[in-house]
PDB file of C-alpha atoms in Angstrom:
ATOM      1  CA  MET A   1     -18.689   8.783  23.922  1.00  0.00           C
ATOM      2  CA  ALA A   2     -20.502   5.976  25.758  1.00  0.00           C
ATOM      3  CA  ARG A   3     -24.190   5.254  24.636  1.00  0.00           C
ATOM      4  CA  PRO A   4     -26.990   2.935  25.226  1.00  0.00           C
ATOM      5  CA  LEU A   5     -26.305   0.029  23.079  1.00  0.00           C
ATOM      6  CA  MET A   6     -29.865   0.147  21.447  1.00  0.00           C
ATOM      7  CA  LEU A   7     -29.070   3.396  20.173  1.00  0.00           C
ATOM      8  CA  LEU A   8     -25.446   2.750  18.942  1.00  0.00           C
ATOM      9  CA  ALA A   9     -26.393   1.779  15.169  1.00  0.00           C
ATOM     10  CA  LEU A  10     -28.507   5.028  14.895  1.00  0.00           C
ATOM     11  CA  ALA A  11     -25.218   6.914  15.788  1.00  0.00           C
ATOM     12  CA  VAL A  12     -24.239   9.713  13.003  1.00  0.00           C
ATOM     13  CA  ALA A  13     -20.648  10.549  12.957  1.00  0.00           C
ATOM     14  CA  LEU A  14     -20.257  14.433  12.803  1.00  0.00           C
ATOM     15  CA  VAL A  15     -16.753  14.684  11.375  1.00  0.00           C
ATOM     16  CA  GLY A  16     -14.545  17.457   9.481  1.00  0.00           C
ATOM     17  CA  CYS A  17     -12.398  17.152   6.725  1.00  0.00           C
ATOM     18  CA  ALA A  18     -10.553  19.221   4.249  1.00  0.00           C
ATOM     19  CA  PRO A  19     -11.231  21.304   2.478  1.00  0.00           C
ATOM     20  CA  VAL A  20     -13.555  23.375   5.007  1.00  0.00           C
ATOM     21  CA  ASP A  21     -16.301  23.832   2.834  1.00  0.00           C
ATOM     22  CA  GLU A  22     -17.290  20.160   2.620  1.00  0.00           C
ATOM     23  CA  GLN A  23     -17.756  19.574   6.368  1.00  0.00           C
ATOM     24  CA  ALA A  24     -20.821  17.895   6.919  1.00  0.00           C
ATOM     25  CA  THR A  25     -22.269  14.937   8.389  1.00  0.00           C
ATOM     26  CA  THR A  26     -20.861  11.587   6.612  1.00  0.00           C
ATOM     27  CA  ALA A  27     -22.849   8.569   7.873  1.00  0.00           C
ATOM     28  CA  SER A  28     -24.879   7.028   5.143  1.00  0.00           C
ATOM     29  CA  SER A  29     -28.615   7.712   5.149  1.00  0.00           C
ATOM     30  CA  ALA A  30     -28.824   4.625   3.252  1.00  0.00           C
ATOM     31  CA  ALA A  31     -27.797   2.588   6.019  1.00  0.00           C
ATOM     32  CA  PRO A  32     -29.706  -0.349   7.113  1.00  0.00           C
ATOM     33  CA  SER A  33     -32.315  -0.569   9.986  1.00  0.00           C
ATOM     34  CA  ALA A  34     -30.623  -1.010  13.254  1.00  0.00           C
ATOM     35  CA  SER A  35     -33.024  -3.955  13.754  1.00  0.00           C
ATOM     36  CA  THR A  36     -30.445  -5.758  11.650  1.00  0.00           C
ATOM     37  CA  ALA A  37     -29.102  -8.751  13.550  1.00  0.00           C
ATOM     38  CA  CYS A  38     -25.430  -8.542  14.513  1.00  0.00           C
ATOM     39  CA  THR A  39     -24.618 -12.271  15.267  1.00  0.00           C
ATOM     40  CA  LYS A  40     -21.984 -13.378  13.270  1.00  0.00           C
ATOM     41  CA  GLU A  41     -23.803 -15.951  11.350  1.00  0.00           C
ATOM     42  CA  GLN A  42     -26.487 -13.406  10.024  1.00  0.00           C
ATOM     43  CA  LEU A  43     -23.807 -10.980   8.867  1.00  0.00           C
ATOM     44  CA  SER A  44     -23.794 -10.414   5.034  1.00  0.00           C
ATOM     45  CA  LEU A  45     -19.979 -10.852   4.260  1.00  0.00           C
ATOM     46  CA  VAL A  46     -18.213 -11.065   1.038  1.00  0.00           C
ATOM     47  CA  LYS A  47     -17.059 -14.265   1.903  1.00  0.00           C
ATOM     48  CA  ALA A  48     -19.124 -16.774   3.831  1.00  0.00           C
ATOM     49  CA  GLY A  49     -17.932 -17.416   7.508  1.00  0.00           C
ATOM     50  CA  LYS A  50     -14.905 -14.945   6.874  1.00  0.00           C
ATOM     51  CA  LEU A  51     -14.473 -11.429   7.753  1.00  0.00           C
ATOM     52  CA  THR A  52     -12.559  -9.771   5.031  1.00  0.00           C
ATOM     53  CA  ILE A  53     -10.423  -6.583   5.833  1.00  0.00           C
ATOM     54  CA  GLY A  54      -8.899  -4.471   3.286  1.00  0.00           C
ATOM     55  CA  THR A  55      -5.776  -2.314   3.497  1.00  0.00           C
ATOM     56  CA  ASP A  56      -2.987  -1.037   1.273  1.00  0.00           C
ATOM     57  CA  LYS A  57       0.361  -2.446   0.912  1.00  0.00           C
ATOM     58  CA  PRO A  58       3.191  -1.373   1.868  1.00  0.00           C
ATOM     59  CA  ALA A  59       1.408  -0.958   5.477  1.00  0.00           C
ATOM     60  CA  TYR A  60       3.157   1.402   7.244  1.00  0.00           C
ATOM     61  CA  GLU A  61       4.116   2.009  10.765  1.00  0.00           C
ATOM     62  CA  PRO A  62       2.830   2.976  13.367  1.00  0.00           C
ATOM     63  CA  TRP A  63      -0.468   1.661  11.642  1.00  0.00           C
ATOM     64  CA  PHE A  64       0.844  -1.594  10.976  1.00  0.00           C
ATOM     65  CA  LYS A  65       3.995  -3.314  12.061  1.00  0.00           C
ATOM     66  CA  ASP A  66       6.747  -5.340   9.598  1.00  0.00           C
ATOM     67  CA  ASP A  67       4.265  -4.689   6.691  1.00  0.00           C
ATOM     68  CA  ASP A  68       2.005  -7.434   7.991  1.00  0.00           C
ATOM     69  CA  PRO A  69      -1.758  -6.590   8.894  1.00  0.00           C
ATOM     70  CA  SER A  70      -2.504  -9.975  10.206  1.00  0.00           C
ATOM     71  CA  ASN A  71       0.037 -10.043  13.098  1.00  0.00           C
ATOM     72  CA  GLY A  72      -2.434  -7.715  15.091  1.00  0.00           C
ATOM     73  CA  GLN A  73       0.501  -5.093  16.025  1.00  0.00           C
ATOM     74  CA  GLY A  74       0.163  -1.394  15.049  1.00  0.00           C
ATOM     75  CA  PHE A  75      -2.409   0.810  15.765  1.00  0.00           C
ATOM     76  CA  GLU A  76      -4.607  -0.088  12.847  1.00  0.00           C
ATOM     77  CA  SER A  77      -4.093  -3.877  12.849  1.00  0.00           C
ATOM     78  CA  ALA A  78      -5.226  -3.729  16.599  1.00  0.00           C
ATOM     79  CA  VAL A  79      -8.458  -1.753  15.740  1.00  0.00           C
ATOM     80  CA  ALA A  80      -9.243  -3.990  13.072  1.00  0.00           C
ATOM     81  CA  PHE A  81      -8.905  -7.185  15.299  1.00  0.00           C
ATOM     82  CA  ALA A  82     -10.714  -5.495  17.922  1.00  0.00           C
ATOM     83  CA  VAL A  83     -13.709  -4.669  15.784  1.00  0.00           C
ATOM     84  CA  ALA A  84     -13.766  -8.250  14.687  1.00  0.00           C
ATOM     85  CA  GLY A  85     -13.949  -9.414  17.990  1.00  0.00           C
ATOM     86  CA  GLU A  86     -16.736  -7.284  18.816  1.00  0.00           C
ATOM     87  CA  LEU A  87     -18.608  -8.848  15.622  1.00  0.00           C
ATOM     88  CA  GLY A  88     -17.615 -12.540  17.093  1.00  0.00           C
ATOM     89  CA  PHE A  89     -15.012 -13.542  14.554  1.00  0.00           C
ATOM     90  CA  ASP A  90     -11.427 -14.835  16.090  1.00  0.00           C
ATOM     91  CA  ARG A  91      -8.225 -14.537  14.097  1.00  0.00           C
ATOM     92  CA  SER A  92      -8.797 -17.790  12.212  1.00  0.00           C
ATOM     93  CA  GLU A  93     -11.818 -16.498  10.843  1.00  0.00           C
ATOM     94  CA  ILE A  94     -10.343 -13.234   9.353  1.00  0.00           C
ATOM     95  CA  GLU A  95      -8.857 -12.695   5.902  1.00  0.00           C
ATOM     96  CA  TRP A  96      -6.970  -9.675   4.648  1.00  0.00           C
ATOM     97  CA  ALA A  97      -7.078  -8.234   1.114  1.00  0.00           C
ATOM     98  CA  THR A  98      -4.833  -5.838  -0.340  1.00  0.00           C
ATOM     99  CA  VAL A  99      -6.447  -2.738  -1.523  1.00  0.00           C
ATOM    100  CA  LYS A 100      -5.022   0.513  -2.876  1.00  0.00           C
ATOM    101  CA  PHE A 101      -5.613   3.597  -0.804  1.00  0.00           C
ATOM    102  CA  ASP A 102      -7.888   5.587  -3.406  1.00  0.00           C
ATOM    103  CA  ALA A 103      -9.453   2.104  -4.317  1.00  0.00           C
ATOM    104  CA  ALA A 104     -10.921   1.633  -1.072  1.00  0.00           C
ATOM    105  CA  PHE A 105     -13.365   4.753  -1.344  1.00  0.00           C
ATOM    106  CA  ALA A 106     -13.812   4.771  -5.020  1.00  0.00           C
ATOM    107  CA  PRO A 107     -17.444   3.956  -6.308  1.00  0.00           C
ATOM    108  CA  GLY A 108     -18.249   0.256  -7.003  1.00  0.00           C
ATOM    109  CA  ASP A 109     -18.292  -3.100  -5.577  1.00  0.00           C
ATOM    110  CA  LYS A 110     -15.892  -3.990  -3.040  1.00  0.00           C
ATOM    111  CA  THR A 111     -13.829  -6.975  -2.131  1.00  0.00           C
ATOM    112  CA  PHE A 112     -13.725  -6.524   1.334  1.00  0.00           C
ATOM    113  CA  ASP A 113     -16.501  -6.169   4.348  1.00  0.00           C
ATOM    114  CA  PHE A 114     -14.507  -3.285   5.609  1.00  0.00           C
ATOM    115  CA  ASP A 115     -11.195  -1.346   4.784  1.00  0.00           C
ATOM    116  CA  ILE A 116      -8.850   0.446   7.430  1.00  0.00           C
ATOM    117  CA  ASN A 117      -6.181   2.450   6.058  1.00  0.00           C
ATOM    118  CA  GLN A 118      -6.343   5.981   7.507  1.00  0.00           C
ATOM    119  CA  VAL A 119      -9.104   6.869   5.459  1.00  0.00           C
ATOM    120  CA  SER A 120     -10.625  10.186   6.662  1.00  0.00           C
ATOM    121  CA  ILE A 121     -14.301  10.582   6.571  1.00  0.00           C
ATOM    122  CA  THR A 122     -15.297  13.242   4.181  1.00  0.00           C
ATOM    123  CA  PRO A 123     -18.871  14.247   2.574  1.00  0.00           C
ATOM    124  CA  LYS A 124     -17.572  13.790  -1.159  1.00  0.00           C
ATOM    125  CA  ARG A 125     -16.128  10.070  -0.186  1.00  0.00           C
ATOM    126  CA  ALA A 126     -19.354   9.260   1.665  1.00  0.00           C
ATOM    127  CA  GLU A 127     -21.335   9.833  -1.435  1.00  0.00           C
ATOM    128  CA  VAL A 128     -20.090   6.517  -2.978  1.00  0.00           C
ATOM    129  CA  VAL A 129     -19.073   4.390   0.205  1.00  0.00           C
ATOM    130  CA  ASP A 130     -20.494   3.947   3.994  1.00  0.00           C
ATOM    131  CA  PHE A 131     -18.360   5.139   6.743  1.00  0.00           C
ATOM    132  CA  SER A 132     -18.364   3.628  10.148  1.00  0.00           C
ATOM    133  CA  ASN A 133     -18.388   5.981  13.242  1.00  0.00           C
ATOM    134  CA  GLY A 134     -14.845   7.650  13.784  1.00  0.00           C
ATOM    135  CA  TYR A 135     -12.242   5.342  15.359  1.00  0.00           C
ATOM    136  CA  TYR A 136      -9.324   7.794  15.596  1.00  0.00           C
ATOM    137  CA  THR A 137      -9.471  11.682  15.616  1.00  0.00           C
ATOM    138  CA  VAL A 138      -6.466  13.264  13.652  1.00  0.00           C
ATOM    139  CA  LYS A 139      -4.478  16.117  13.132  1.00  0.00           C
ATOM    140  CA  GLN A 140      -1.962  16.805  10.243  1.00  0.00           C
ATOM    141  CA  ALA A 141       1.704  17.510  10.740  1.00  0.00           C
ATOM    142  CA  VAL A 142       4.505  19.533   8.465  1.00  0.00           C
ATOM    143  CA  VAL A 143       7.690  17.585   8.474  1.00  0.00           C
ATOM    144  CA  ALA A 144      11.224  19.275   7.282  1.00  0.00           C
ATOM    145  CA  LEU A 145      14.835  18.664   7.382  1.00  0.00           C
ATOM    146  CA  LYS A 146      16.704  20.055  10.475  1.00  0.00           C
ATOM    147  CA  GLY A 147      18.498  23.182   9.585  1.00  0.00           C
ATOM    148  CA  GLY A 148      16.230  23.757   6.526  1.00  0.00           C
ATOM    149  CA  LYS A 149      14.705  27.161   5.834  1.00  0.00           C
ATOM    150  CA  TYR A 150      11.152  26.111   7.024  1.00  0.00           C
ATOM    151  CA  ALA A 151      12.442  23.888  10.113  1.00  0.00           C
ATOM    152  CA  SER A 152      11.785  26.561  12.687  1.00  0.00           C
ATOM    153  CA  ALA A 153       8.451  27.913  11.421  1.00  0.00           C
ATOM    154  CA  LYS A 154       5.956  28.643  14.091  1.00  0.00           C
ATOM    155  CA  THR A 155       2.950  29.597  12.206  1.00  0.00           C
ATOM    156  CA  LEU A 156       1.476  28.245   8.891  1.00  0.00           C
ATOM    157  CA  ALA A 157       1.883  31.917   7.485  1.00  0.00           C
ATOM    158  CA  GLU A 158       5.669  31.036   7.241  1.00  0.00           C
ATOM    159  CA  LEU A 159       5.141  28.146   4.967  1.00  0.00           C
ATOM    160  CA  GLN A 160       3.601  30.160   2.380  1.00  0.00           C
ATOM    161  CA  ASP A 161       6.628  30.137   0.374  1.00  0.00           C
ATOM    162  CA  ALA A 162       7.529  26.399   0.776  1.00  0.00           C
ATOM    163  CA  LYS A 163       7.642  23.907  -1.864  1.00  0.00           C
ATOM    164  CA  ILE A 164       5.494  21.317  -0.142  1.00  0.00           C
ATOM    165  CA  GLY A 165       5.221  17.575  -0.969  1.00  0.00           C
ATOM    166  CA  VAL A 166       1.822  15.674  -0.184  1.00  0.00           C
ATOM    167  CA  GLN A 167       0.216  12.336  -1.190  1.00  0.00           C
ATOM    168  CA  VAL A 168      -2.711  12.546  -3.799  1.00  0.00           C
ATOM    169  CA  GLY A 169      -6.030  11.690  -2.721  1.00  0.00           C
ATOM    170  CA  THR A 170      -5.482  12.582   0.812  1.00  0.00           C
ATOM    171  CA  THR A 171      -7.087  14.770   3.479  1.00  0.00           C
ATOM    172  CA  SER A 172      -3.130  16.208   3.733  1.00  0.00           C
ATOM    173  CA  PHE A 173      -3.281  17.336   0.356  1.00  0.00           C
ATOM    174  CA  ASP A 174      -6.603  19.097   1.015  1.00  0.00           C
ATOM    175  CA  ALA A 175      -5.217  20.571   3.986  1.00  0.00           C
ATOM    176  CA  VAL A 176      -2.316  21.841   2.075  1.00  0.00           C
ATOM    177  CA  LYS A 177      -4.630  23.603  -0.275  1.00  0.00           C
ATOM    178  CA  SER A 178      -7.289  25.087   1.820  1.00  0.00           C
ATOM    179  CA  VAL A 179      -5.448  25.597   5.134  1.00  0.00           C
ATOM    180  CA  ILE A 180      -1.727  26.307   4.504  1.00  0.00           C
ATOM    181  CA  LYS A 181      -2.405  27.809   0.959  1.00  0.00           C
ATOM    182  CA  PRO A 182       1.129  27.903  -0.248  1.00  0.00           C
ATOM    183  CA  SER A 183       1.819  30.448  -2.999  1.00  0.00           C
ATOM    184  CA  ALA A 184       3.025  27.687  -5.341  1.00  0.00           C
ATOM    185  CA  ASP A 185       1.303  24.562  -5.997  1.00  0.00           C
ATOM    186  CA  PRO A 186       2.372  21.434  -3.781  1.00  0.00           C
ATOM    187  CA  ASN A 187       4.200  18.761  -5.610  1.00  0.00           C
ATOM    188  CA  VAL A 188       1.751  15.666  -5.695  1.00  0.00           C
ATOM    189  CA  TYR A 189       2.765  12.311  -5.481  1.00  0.00           C
ATOM    190  CA  ASN A 190       0.948   8.854  -6.179  1.00  0.00           C
ATOM    191  CA  GLU A 191       2.354   7.235  -3.287  1.00  0.00           C
ATOM    192  CA  GLN A 192       3.400   8.245   0.241  1.00  0.00           C
ATOM    193  CA  VAL A 193       6.813   6.755  -0.180  1.00  0.00           C
ATOM    194  CA  ASP A 194       7.552   8.971  -3.205  1.00  0.00           C
ATOM    195  CA  ALA A 195       6.658  12.031  -1.279  1.00  0.00           C
ATOM    196  CA  VAL A 196       8.863  10.979   1.717  1.00  0.00           C
ATOM    197  CA  ASN A 197      11.825  10.409  -1.042  1.00  0.00           C
ATOM    198  CA  ALA A 198      11.000  13.732  -2.531  1.00  0.00           C
ATOM    199  CA  LEU A 199      12.083  15.166   1.174  1.00  0.00           C
ATOM    200  CA  LYS A 200      14.720  13.064   1.719  1.00  0.00           C
ATOM    201  CA  ASN A 201      16.353  14.247  -1.761  1.00  0.00           C
ATOM    202  CA  LYS A 202      15.475  17.692  -1.034  1.00  0.00           C
ATOM    203  CA  GLN A 203      13.047  18.149  -3.883  1.00  0.00           C
ATOM    204  CA  VAL A 204      10.723  19.494  -1.290  1.00  0.00           C
ATOM    205  CA  ASP A 205      11.148  21.978   1.553  1.00  0.00           C
ATOM    206  CA  ALA A 206       8.588  20.169   3.684  1.00  0.00           C
ATOM    207  CA  LEU A 207       6.097  17.204   3.722  1.00  0.00           C
ATOM    208  CA  VAL A 208       2.574  17.021   5.045  1.00  0.00           C
ATOM    209  CA  VAL A 209       1.146  13.964   6.413  1.00  0.00           C
ATOM    210  CA  ASP A 210      -0.977  13.000   9.591  1.00  0.00           C
ATOM    211  CA  LEU A 211       0.963  13.306  12.772  1.00  0.00           C
ATOM    212  CA  PRO A 212       1.406   9.799  13.890  1.00  0.00           C
ATOM    213  CA  THR A 213       2.771   9.167  10.437  1.00  0.00           C
ATOM    214  CA  ALA A 214       5.061  12.157  10.749  1.00  0.00           C
ATOM    215  CA  PHE A 215       6.539  10.484  13.867  1.00  0.00           C
ATOM    216  CA  TYR A 216       7.202   7.542  11.771  1.00  0.00           C
ATOM    217  CA  VAL A 217       8.891   9.665   8.738  1.00  0.00           C
ATOM    218  CA  THR A 218      11.035  11.310  11.169  1.00  0.00           C
ATOM    219  CA  ALA A 219      12.084   8.142  13.363  1.00  0.00           C
ATOM    220  CA  ALA A 220      12.368   5.651  10.782  1.00  0.00           C
ATOM    221  CA  GLN A 221      12.437   7.101   7.094  1.00  0.00           C
ATOM    222  CA  VAL A 222      14.031  10.310   6.632  1.00  0.00           C
ATOM    223  CA  GLU A 223      17.394  10.926   8.747  1.00  0.00           C
ATOM    224  CA  ASN A 224      17.625  14.277   9.882  1.00  0.00           C
ATOM    225  CA  ALA A 225      14.026  15.271   9.632  1.00  0.00           C
ATOM    226  CA  GLN A 226      11.843  16.905  12.336  1.00  0.00           C
ATOM    227  CA  ILE A 227       8.149  17.496  12.850  1.00  0.00           C
ATOM    228  CA  VAL A 228       7.653  21.486  12.548  1.00  0.00           C
ATOM    229  CA  GLY A 229       4.352  21.140  13.896  1.00  0.00           C
ATOM    230  CA  GLN A 230       0.773  20.159  13.896  1.00  0.00           C
ATOM    231  CA  PHE A 231      -2.351  21.837  12.772  1.00  0.00           C
ATOM    232  CA  SER A 232      -6.152  21.023  12.268  1.00  0.00           C
ATOM    233  CA  SER A 233      -6.720  20.257   8.600  1.00  0.00           C
ATOM    234  CA  THR A 234     -10.147  21.868   9.006  1.00  0.00           C
ATOM    235  CA  GLY A 235      -9.640  24.747  11.186  1.00  0.00           C
ATOM    236  CA  GLY A 236     -12.931  23.395  13.116  1.00  0.00           C
ATOM    237  CA  THR A 237     -14.794  20.168  13.367  1.00  0.00           C
ATOM    238  CA  PRO A 238     -12.059  17.550  13.919  1.00  0.00           C
ATOM    239  CA  GLU A 239     -11.102  15.070  11.138  1.00  0.00           C
ATOM    240  CA  GLU A 240     -11.638  11.361  11.823  1.00  0.00           C
ATOM    241  CA  PHE A 241     -10.706   8.230  10.382  1.00  0.00           C
ATOM    242  CA  GLY A 242     -13.408   5.820   9.536  1.00  0.00           C
ATOM    243  CA  LEU A 243     -13.789   2.154   8.391  1.00  0.00           C
ATOM    244  CA  VAL A 244     -14.592   1.938   4.649  1.00  0.00           C
ATOM    245  CA  MET A 245     -17.635  -0.169   3.516  1.00  0.00           C
ATOM    246  CA  GLU A 246     -19.466  -0.642   0.310  1.00  0.00           C
ATOM    247  CA  LYS A 247     -22.622   1.768  -0.220  1.00  0.00           C
ATOM    248  CA  GLY A 248     -25.469   0.509   1.425  1.00  0.00           C
ATOM    249  CA  SER A 249     -23.521  -2.142   3.205  1.00  0.00           C
ATOM    250  CA  ALA A 250     -25.786  -4.154   5.403  1.00  0.00           C
ATOM    251  CA  LEU A 251     -22.730  -4.360   8.009  1.00  0.00           C
ATOM    252  CA  LYS A 252     -22.606  -0.611   8.719  1.00  0.00           C
ATOM    253  CA  PRO A 253     -24.796  -0.840  11.847  1.00  0.00           C
ATOM    254  CA  CYS A 254     -23.111  -3.596  13.320  1.00  0.00           C
ATOM    255  CA  VAL A 255     -19.846  -2.048  12.625  1.00  0.00           C
ATOM    256  CA  ASP A 256     -21.027   1.299  14.187  1.00  0.00           C
ATOM    257  CA  LYS A 257     -21.999  -0.626  17.052  1.00  0.00           C
ATOM    258  CA  ALA A 258     -18.482  -2.633  17.429  1.00  0.00           C
ATOM    259  CA  VAL A 259     -16.661   0.812  16.996  1.00  0.00           C
ATOM    260  CA  ASP A 260     -18.876   2.561  19.649  1.00  0.00           C
ATOM    261  CA  ALA A 261     -18.674  -0.331  22.188  1.00  0.00           C
ATOM    262  CA  LEU A 262     -14.838  -0.194  21.626  1.00  0.00           C
ATOM    263  CA  LYS A 263     -14.888   3.617  22.808  1.00  0.00           C
ATOM    264  CA  SER A 264     -17.447   3.211  25.578  1.00  0.00           C
ATOM    265  CA  LYS A 265     -15.293   0.236  27.296  1.00  0.00           C
ATOM    266  CA  GLY A 266     -11.858   2.472  26.597  1.00  0.00           C
ATOM    267  CA  GLU A 267     -10.439   0.026  24.313  1.00  0.00           C
ATOM    268  CA  LEU A 268      -9.840   2.261  21.373  1.00  0.00           C
ATOM    269  CA  ALA A 269      -7.972   4.786  24.032  1.00  0.00           C
ATOM    270  CA  LYS A 270      -5.722   1.882  25.152  1.00  0.00           C
ATOM    271  CA  ILE A 271      -5.042   0.907  21.854  1.00  0.00           C
ATOM    272  CA  GLU A 272      -4.225   4.535  20.826  1.00  0.00           C
ATOM    273  CA  GLN A 273      -1.808   4.939  23.881  1.00  0.00           C
ATOM    274  CA  GLU A 274       0.010   1.713  23.041  1.00  0.00           C
ATOM    275  CA  TRP A 275       0.460   2.274  19.489  1.00  0.00           C
ATOM    276  CA  LEU A 276       0.289   6.047  18.856  1.00  0.00           C
ATOM    277  CA  GLY A 277       1.416   7.412  22.411  1.00  0.00           C
ATOM    278  CA  SER A 278       4.456   9.282  20.924  1.00  0.00           C
ATOM    279  CA  ALA A 279       2.224  11.305  18.871  1.00  0.00           C
ATOM    280  CA  VAL A 280       2.197  14.078  21.525  1.00  0.00           C
ATOM    281  CA  GLY A 281       3.972  17.168  22.078  1.00  0.00           C
ATOM    282  CA  ALA A 282       4.430  18.300  18.474  1.00  0.00           C
ATOM    283  CA  PRO A 283       3.973  22.282  18.538  1.00  0.00           C
ATOM    284  CA  GLU A 284       0.784  23.927  17.437  1.00  0.00           C
ATOM    285  CA  LEU A 285       0.997  25.845  14.041  1.00  0.00           C
ATOM    286  CA  SER A 286      -1.324  28.751  14.433  1.00  0.00           C
TER     287      SER A 286
END
């Protein structure tokens, strides 16, 4: 996705999201001019001289490691530090803020310069916050207990009668409703860990999460769990994660430039391979 640097800040990320009827462009039309200076000293920041990055707590693997976003380990921690580096910040100039998942893209003032927390770019969310160009293209996945009724499903149609667990406010939830379309409403949980525990305790037949999280669920959270398969949450245009900023953020053109520079140099691909490399080979659910 290499582009001349002078055009990077004008790039508009065309992304998909669930539900399908919300597919649209999501970059804010109110974004500041590309002429905005991106030198560190001229950036408009929440705290002068510091880049404040938000994410949730607990911060789960493989996105973060040891519940510590500041250690640079895990996919999103590594991406955050790489973006910060492109903006001219070293580690001593970065502060992390705890921000609940749904609070990151809620309307209103923000306590962070950008938030990174597996937030999918959707038109509805983009009405009240700004998103960077996408930094990761993601698919959804179905997780079930080995030997369970739906563990051997090969198609989405076979999941119609499954009791599915999912976290509220996520595109996984949207994907369940608009792509899987189960006959019964899914069990919806406020926190991902609650949905995971529901699968563990056999309160649901299956869990829907993004694919890298599914690998972590099966490897570290739920014994005897397996990935049934993966699927596109939109049935069309890929879903992407974006860095979240306050609506009308003057930082957006510079963050877009940083993300696109990391793409063009192959740095995002390297980070993805290092931390999410296991997220391949899951069967495709048609």
